[in-house]
mmCIF file of C-alpha atoms in Angstrom:
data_model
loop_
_atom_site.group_PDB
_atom_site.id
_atom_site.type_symbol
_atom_site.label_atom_id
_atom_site.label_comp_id
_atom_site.label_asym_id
_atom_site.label_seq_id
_atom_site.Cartn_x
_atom_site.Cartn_y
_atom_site.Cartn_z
ATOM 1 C CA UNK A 1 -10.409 -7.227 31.039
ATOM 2 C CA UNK A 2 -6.853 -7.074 32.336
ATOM 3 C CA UNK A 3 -4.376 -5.308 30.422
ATOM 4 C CA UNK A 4 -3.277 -6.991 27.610
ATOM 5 C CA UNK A 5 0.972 -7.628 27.067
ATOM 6 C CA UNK A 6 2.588 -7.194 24.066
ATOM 7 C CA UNK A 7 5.907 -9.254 23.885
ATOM 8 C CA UNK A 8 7.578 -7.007 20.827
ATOM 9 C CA UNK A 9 10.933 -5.297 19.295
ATOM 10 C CA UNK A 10 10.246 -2.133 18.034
ATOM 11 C CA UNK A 11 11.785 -2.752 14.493
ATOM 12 C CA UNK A 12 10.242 -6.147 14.192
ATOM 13 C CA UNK A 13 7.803 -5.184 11.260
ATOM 14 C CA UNK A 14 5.527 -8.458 13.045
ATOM 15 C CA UNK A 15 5.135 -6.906 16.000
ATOM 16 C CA UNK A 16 4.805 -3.262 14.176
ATOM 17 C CA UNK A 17 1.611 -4.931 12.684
ATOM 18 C CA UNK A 18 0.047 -5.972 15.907
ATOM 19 C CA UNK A 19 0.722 -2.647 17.572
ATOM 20 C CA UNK A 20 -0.983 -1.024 14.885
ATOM 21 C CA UNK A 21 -3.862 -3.133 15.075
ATOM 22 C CA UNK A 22 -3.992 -3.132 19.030
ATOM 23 C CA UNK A 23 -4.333 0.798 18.241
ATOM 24 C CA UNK A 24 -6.961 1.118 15.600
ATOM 25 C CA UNK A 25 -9.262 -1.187 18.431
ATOM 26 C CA UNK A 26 -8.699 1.402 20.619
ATOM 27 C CA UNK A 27 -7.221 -1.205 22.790
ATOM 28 C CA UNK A 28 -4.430 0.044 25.566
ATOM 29 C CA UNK A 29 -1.651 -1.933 26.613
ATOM 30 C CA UNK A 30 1.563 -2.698 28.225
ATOM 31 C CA UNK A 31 4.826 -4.013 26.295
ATOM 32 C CA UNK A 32 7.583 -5.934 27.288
ATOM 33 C CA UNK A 33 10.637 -5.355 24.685
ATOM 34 C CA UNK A 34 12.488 -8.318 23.634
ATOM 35 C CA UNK A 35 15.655 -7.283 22.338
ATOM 36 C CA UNK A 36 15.973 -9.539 19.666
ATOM 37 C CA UNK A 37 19.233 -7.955 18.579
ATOM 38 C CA UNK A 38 20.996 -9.246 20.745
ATOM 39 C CA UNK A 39 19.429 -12.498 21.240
ATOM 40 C CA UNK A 40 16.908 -12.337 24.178
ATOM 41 C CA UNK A 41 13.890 -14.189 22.001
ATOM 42 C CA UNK A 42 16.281 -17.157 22.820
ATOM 43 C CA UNK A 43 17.058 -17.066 26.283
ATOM 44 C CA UNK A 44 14.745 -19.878 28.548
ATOM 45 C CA UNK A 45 12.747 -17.351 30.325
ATOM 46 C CA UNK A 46 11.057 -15.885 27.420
ATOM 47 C CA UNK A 47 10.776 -19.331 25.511
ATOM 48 C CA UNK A 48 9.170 -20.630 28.622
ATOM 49 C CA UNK A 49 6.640 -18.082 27.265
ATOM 50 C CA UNK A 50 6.430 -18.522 23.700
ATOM 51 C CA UNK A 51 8.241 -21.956 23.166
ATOM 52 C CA UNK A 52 8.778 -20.735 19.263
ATOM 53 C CA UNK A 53 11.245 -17.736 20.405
ATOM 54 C CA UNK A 54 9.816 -15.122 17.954
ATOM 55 C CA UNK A 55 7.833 -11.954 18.670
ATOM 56 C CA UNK A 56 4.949 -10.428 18.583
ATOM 57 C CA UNK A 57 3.252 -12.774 21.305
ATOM 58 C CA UNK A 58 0.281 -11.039 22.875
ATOM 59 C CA UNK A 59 -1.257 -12.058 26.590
ATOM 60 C CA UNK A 60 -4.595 -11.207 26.015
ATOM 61 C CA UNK A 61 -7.788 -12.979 27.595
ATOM 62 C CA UNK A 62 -5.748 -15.554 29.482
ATOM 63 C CA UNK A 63 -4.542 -16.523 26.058
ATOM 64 C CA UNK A 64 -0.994 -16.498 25.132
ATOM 65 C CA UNK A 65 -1.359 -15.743 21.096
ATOM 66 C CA UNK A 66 1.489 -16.041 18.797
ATOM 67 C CA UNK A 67 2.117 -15.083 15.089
ATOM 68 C CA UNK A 68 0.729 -11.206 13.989
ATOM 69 C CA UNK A 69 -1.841 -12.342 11.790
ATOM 70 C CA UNK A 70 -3.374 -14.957 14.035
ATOM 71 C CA UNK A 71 -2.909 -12.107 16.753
ATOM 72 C CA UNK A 72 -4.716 -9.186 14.507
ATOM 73 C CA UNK A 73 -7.854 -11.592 13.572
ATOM 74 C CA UNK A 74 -8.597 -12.222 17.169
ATOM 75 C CA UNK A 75 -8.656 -8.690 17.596
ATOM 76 C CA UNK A 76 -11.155 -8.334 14.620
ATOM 77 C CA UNK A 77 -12.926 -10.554 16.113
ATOM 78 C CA UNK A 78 -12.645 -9.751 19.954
ATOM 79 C CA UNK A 79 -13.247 -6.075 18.902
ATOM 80 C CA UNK A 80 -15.262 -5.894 15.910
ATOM 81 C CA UNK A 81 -15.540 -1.912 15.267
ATOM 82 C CA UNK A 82 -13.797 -0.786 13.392
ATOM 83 C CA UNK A 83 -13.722 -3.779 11.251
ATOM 84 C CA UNK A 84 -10.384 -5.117 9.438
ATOM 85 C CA UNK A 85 -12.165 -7.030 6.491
ATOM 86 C CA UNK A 86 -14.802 -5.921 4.503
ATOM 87 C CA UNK A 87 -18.214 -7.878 4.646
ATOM 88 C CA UNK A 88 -18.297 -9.575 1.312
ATOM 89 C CA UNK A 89 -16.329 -12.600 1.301
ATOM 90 C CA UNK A 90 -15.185 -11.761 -2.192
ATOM 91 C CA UNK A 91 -13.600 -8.730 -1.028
ATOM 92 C CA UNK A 92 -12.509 -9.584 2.095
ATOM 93 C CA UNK A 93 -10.601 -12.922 0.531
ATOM 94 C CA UNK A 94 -9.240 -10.199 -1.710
ATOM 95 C CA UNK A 95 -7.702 -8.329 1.267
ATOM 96 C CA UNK A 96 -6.511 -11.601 3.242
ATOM 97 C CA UNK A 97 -4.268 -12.322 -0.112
ATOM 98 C CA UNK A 98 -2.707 -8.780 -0.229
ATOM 99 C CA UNK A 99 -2.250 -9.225 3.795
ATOM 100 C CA UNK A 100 -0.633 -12.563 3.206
ATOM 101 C CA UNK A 101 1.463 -11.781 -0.128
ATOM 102 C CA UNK A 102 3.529 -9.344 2.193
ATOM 103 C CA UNK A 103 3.469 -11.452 5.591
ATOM 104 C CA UNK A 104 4.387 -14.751 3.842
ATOM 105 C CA UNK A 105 6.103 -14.196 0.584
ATOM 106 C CA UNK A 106 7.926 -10.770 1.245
ATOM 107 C CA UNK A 107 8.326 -10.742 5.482
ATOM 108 C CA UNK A 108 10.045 -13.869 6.221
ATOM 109 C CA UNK A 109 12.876 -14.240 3.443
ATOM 110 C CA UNK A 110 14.053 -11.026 4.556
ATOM 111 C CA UNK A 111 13.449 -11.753 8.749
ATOM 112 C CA UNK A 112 16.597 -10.997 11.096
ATOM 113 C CA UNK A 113 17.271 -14.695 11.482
ATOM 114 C CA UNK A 114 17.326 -15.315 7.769
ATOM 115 C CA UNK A 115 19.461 -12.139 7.091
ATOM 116 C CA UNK A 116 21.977 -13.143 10.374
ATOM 117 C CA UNK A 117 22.004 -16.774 8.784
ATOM 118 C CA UNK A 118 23.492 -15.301 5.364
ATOM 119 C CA UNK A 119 25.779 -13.130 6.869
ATOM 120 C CA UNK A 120 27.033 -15.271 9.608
ATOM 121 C CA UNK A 121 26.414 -18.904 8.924
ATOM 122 C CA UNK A 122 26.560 -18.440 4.776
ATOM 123 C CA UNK A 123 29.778 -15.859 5.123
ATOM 124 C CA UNK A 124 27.875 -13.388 3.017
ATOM 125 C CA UNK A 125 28.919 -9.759 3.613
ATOM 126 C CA UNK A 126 26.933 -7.144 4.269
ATOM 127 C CA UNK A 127 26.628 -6.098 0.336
ATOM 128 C CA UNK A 128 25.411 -9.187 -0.862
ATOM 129 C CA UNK A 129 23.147 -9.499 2.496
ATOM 130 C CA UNK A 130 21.348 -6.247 2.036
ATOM 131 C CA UNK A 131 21.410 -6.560 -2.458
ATOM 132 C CA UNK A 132 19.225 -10.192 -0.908
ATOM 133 C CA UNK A 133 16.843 -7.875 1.338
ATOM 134 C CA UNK A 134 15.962 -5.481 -1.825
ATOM 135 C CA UNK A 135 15.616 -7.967 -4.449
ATOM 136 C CA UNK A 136 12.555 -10.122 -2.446
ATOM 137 C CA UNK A 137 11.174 -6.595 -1.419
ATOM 138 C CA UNK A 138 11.179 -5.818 -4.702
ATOM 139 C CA UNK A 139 9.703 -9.094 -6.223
ATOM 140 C CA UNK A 140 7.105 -8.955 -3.713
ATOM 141 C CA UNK A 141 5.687 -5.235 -4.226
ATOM 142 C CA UNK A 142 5.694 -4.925 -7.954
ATOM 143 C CA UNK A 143 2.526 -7.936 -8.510
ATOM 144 C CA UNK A 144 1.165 -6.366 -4.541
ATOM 145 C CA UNK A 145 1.111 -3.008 -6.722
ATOM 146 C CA UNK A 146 -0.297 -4.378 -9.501
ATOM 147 C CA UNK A 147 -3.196 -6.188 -8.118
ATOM 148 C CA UNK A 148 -4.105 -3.537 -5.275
ATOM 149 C CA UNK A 149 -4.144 -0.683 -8.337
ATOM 150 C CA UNK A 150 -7.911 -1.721 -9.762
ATOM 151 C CA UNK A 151 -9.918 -1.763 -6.580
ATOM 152 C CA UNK A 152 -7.742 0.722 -4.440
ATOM 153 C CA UNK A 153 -8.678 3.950 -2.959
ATOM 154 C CA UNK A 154 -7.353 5.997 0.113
ATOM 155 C CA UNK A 155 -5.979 2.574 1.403
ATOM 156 C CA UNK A 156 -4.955 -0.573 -0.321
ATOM 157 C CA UNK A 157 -8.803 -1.520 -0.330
ATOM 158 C CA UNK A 158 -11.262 1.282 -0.816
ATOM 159 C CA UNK A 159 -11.248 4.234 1.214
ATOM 160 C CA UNK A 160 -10.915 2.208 5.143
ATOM 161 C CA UNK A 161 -7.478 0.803 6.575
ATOM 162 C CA UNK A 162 -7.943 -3.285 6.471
ATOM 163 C CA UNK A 163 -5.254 -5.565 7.582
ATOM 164 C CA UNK A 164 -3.489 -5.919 4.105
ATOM 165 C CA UNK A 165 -2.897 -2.048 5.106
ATOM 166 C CA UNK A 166 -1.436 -2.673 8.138
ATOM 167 C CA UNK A 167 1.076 -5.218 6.430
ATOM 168 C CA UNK A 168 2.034 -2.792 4.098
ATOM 169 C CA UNK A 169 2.925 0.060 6.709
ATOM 170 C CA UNK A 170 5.907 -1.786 8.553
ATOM 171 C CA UNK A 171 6.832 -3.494 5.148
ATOM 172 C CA UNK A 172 7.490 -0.041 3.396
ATOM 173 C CA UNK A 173 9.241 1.394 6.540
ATOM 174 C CA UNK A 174 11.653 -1.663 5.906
ATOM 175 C CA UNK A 175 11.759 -1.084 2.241
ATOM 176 C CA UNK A 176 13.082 2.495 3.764
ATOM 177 C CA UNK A 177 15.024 1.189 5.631
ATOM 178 C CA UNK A 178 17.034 -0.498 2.944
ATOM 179 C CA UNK A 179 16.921 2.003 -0.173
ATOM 180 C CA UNK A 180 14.568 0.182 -1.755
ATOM 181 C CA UNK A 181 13.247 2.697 -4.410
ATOM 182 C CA UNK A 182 9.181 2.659 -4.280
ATOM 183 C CA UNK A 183 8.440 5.571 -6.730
ATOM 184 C CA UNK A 184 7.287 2.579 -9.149
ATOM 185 C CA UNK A 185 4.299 1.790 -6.397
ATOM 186 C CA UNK A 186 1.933 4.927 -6.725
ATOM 187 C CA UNK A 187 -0.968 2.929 -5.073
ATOM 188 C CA UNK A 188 1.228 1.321 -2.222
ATOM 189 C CA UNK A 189 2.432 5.013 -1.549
ATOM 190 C CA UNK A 190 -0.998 6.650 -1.402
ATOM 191 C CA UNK A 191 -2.026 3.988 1.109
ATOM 192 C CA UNK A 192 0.781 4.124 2.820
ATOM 193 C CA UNK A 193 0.865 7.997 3.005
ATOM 194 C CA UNK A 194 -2.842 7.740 3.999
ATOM 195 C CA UNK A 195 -1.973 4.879 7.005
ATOM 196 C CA UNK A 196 0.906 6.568 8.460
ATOM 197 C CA UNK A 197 -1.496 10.216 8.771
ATOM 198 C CA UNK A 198 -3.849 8.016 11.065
ATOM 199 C CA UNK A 199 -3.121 8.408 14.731
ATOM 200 C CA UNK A 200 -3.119 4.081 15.398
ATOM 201 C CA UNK A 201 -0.703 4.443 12.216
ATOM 202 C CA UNK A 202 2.057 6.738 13.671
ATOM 203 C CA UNK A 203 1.921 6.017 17.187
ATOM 204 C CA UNK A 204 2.884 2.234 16.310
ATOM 205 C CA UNK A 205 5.864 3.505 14.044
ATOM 206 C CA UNK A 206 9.148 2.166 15.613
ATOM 207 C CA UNK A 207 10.473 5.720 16.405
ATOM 208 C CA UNK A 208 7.713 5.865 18.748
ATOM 209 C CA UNK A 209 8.315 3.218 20.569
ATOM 210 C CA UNK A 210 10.892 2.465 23.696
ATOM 211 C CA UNK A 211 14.342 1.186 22.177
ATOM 212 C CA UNK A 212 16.286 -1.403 24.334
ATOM 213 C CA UNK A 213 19.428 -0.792 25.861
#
């Protein structure tokens, strides 16, 4: 197989999720920053690439795959040890929900574009901007708590990392990020704390990781 690419940012908490995943497969490969900071997700060469301008994008199998989650179930499914779902489809649809409460409800009102939209396009200053980023982190985690807390155990889901775990790693490093208190989240800590212990865990974390110019 040739060496997959990852097309990332190392704070984008999207492409956090893939390297994470890319790691717990034991699968090595090369990255190609995209400084989305200060715009290069737009410029033509890399949307000659990935026509939506966003990262993670991962070249993989002669495939050019787009959007984290899409990218981390190939993976389970390209590499299936160790696996990201459990077997019963009860479970596993239980795990898929907590994945996508945090990927679709929480992630992308609190994206870069949607946070440079309100400050630049909606005059909002940086106050109200960031008093925005807490208040959907915070809507988002309390019913995540709340309906990991019964079936939890090291992890979000028993005592295994699954990919609702790997949402929640680069989603709490935001929450961080931003003050957002979390003592209220005792089973989205414990996972969290367990996660970040795990080698495929820490060496994804964005300090890790090469920072553009």
């Amino acid at each position: 197989m040739t060496r997959p690419l990852l097309h990332d940012y190392y704070r984008s908490s999207a492409a956090y999720r893939v390297r994470i995943a890319l790691n717990l497969k034991g699968v090595e490969y090369d990255r190609h920053s995209v400084n989305l900071a200060e715009g290069a997700q737009k410029s033509a060469e890399y949307r000659a690439l990935n026509a939506h301008g966003l990262v993670p994008m991962l070249e993989i199998d002669g495939l050019k795959l787009t959007q984290s989650l899409s990218i981390i179930m190939y993976l389970a499914s390209r590499f299936p040890d160790p696996p990201l779902l459990p077997e019963d489809p009860g479970d596993a649809a239980h795990v898929r929900g907590m994945a996508l409460s945090i990927a679709c409800d929480i992630h992308p009102l609190n994206n870069l574009r949607v946070l440079k939209y309100l400050k630049g396009e909606l005059g909002h200053d940086q106050d109200a901007v960031d008093a925005w980023y807490r208040h959907w982190i915070e809507a988002g985690l309390a019913p995540l708590e709340a309906v990991a807390a019964p079936r939890a155990g090291a992890f979000l889901f028993g005592d295994a990392p699954t990919i609702a775990d790997i949402c929640l790693v680069p989603q709490l490093y935001n929450a961080r990020r931003f003050d957002v208190p979390l003592e209220a989240y005792p089973t989205l800590l414990r996972a969290d704390t367990n996660a970040s212990e795990m080698d495929a865990f820490a060496a994804a974390h964005p300090d890790r990781q090469e920072i553009p110019a």
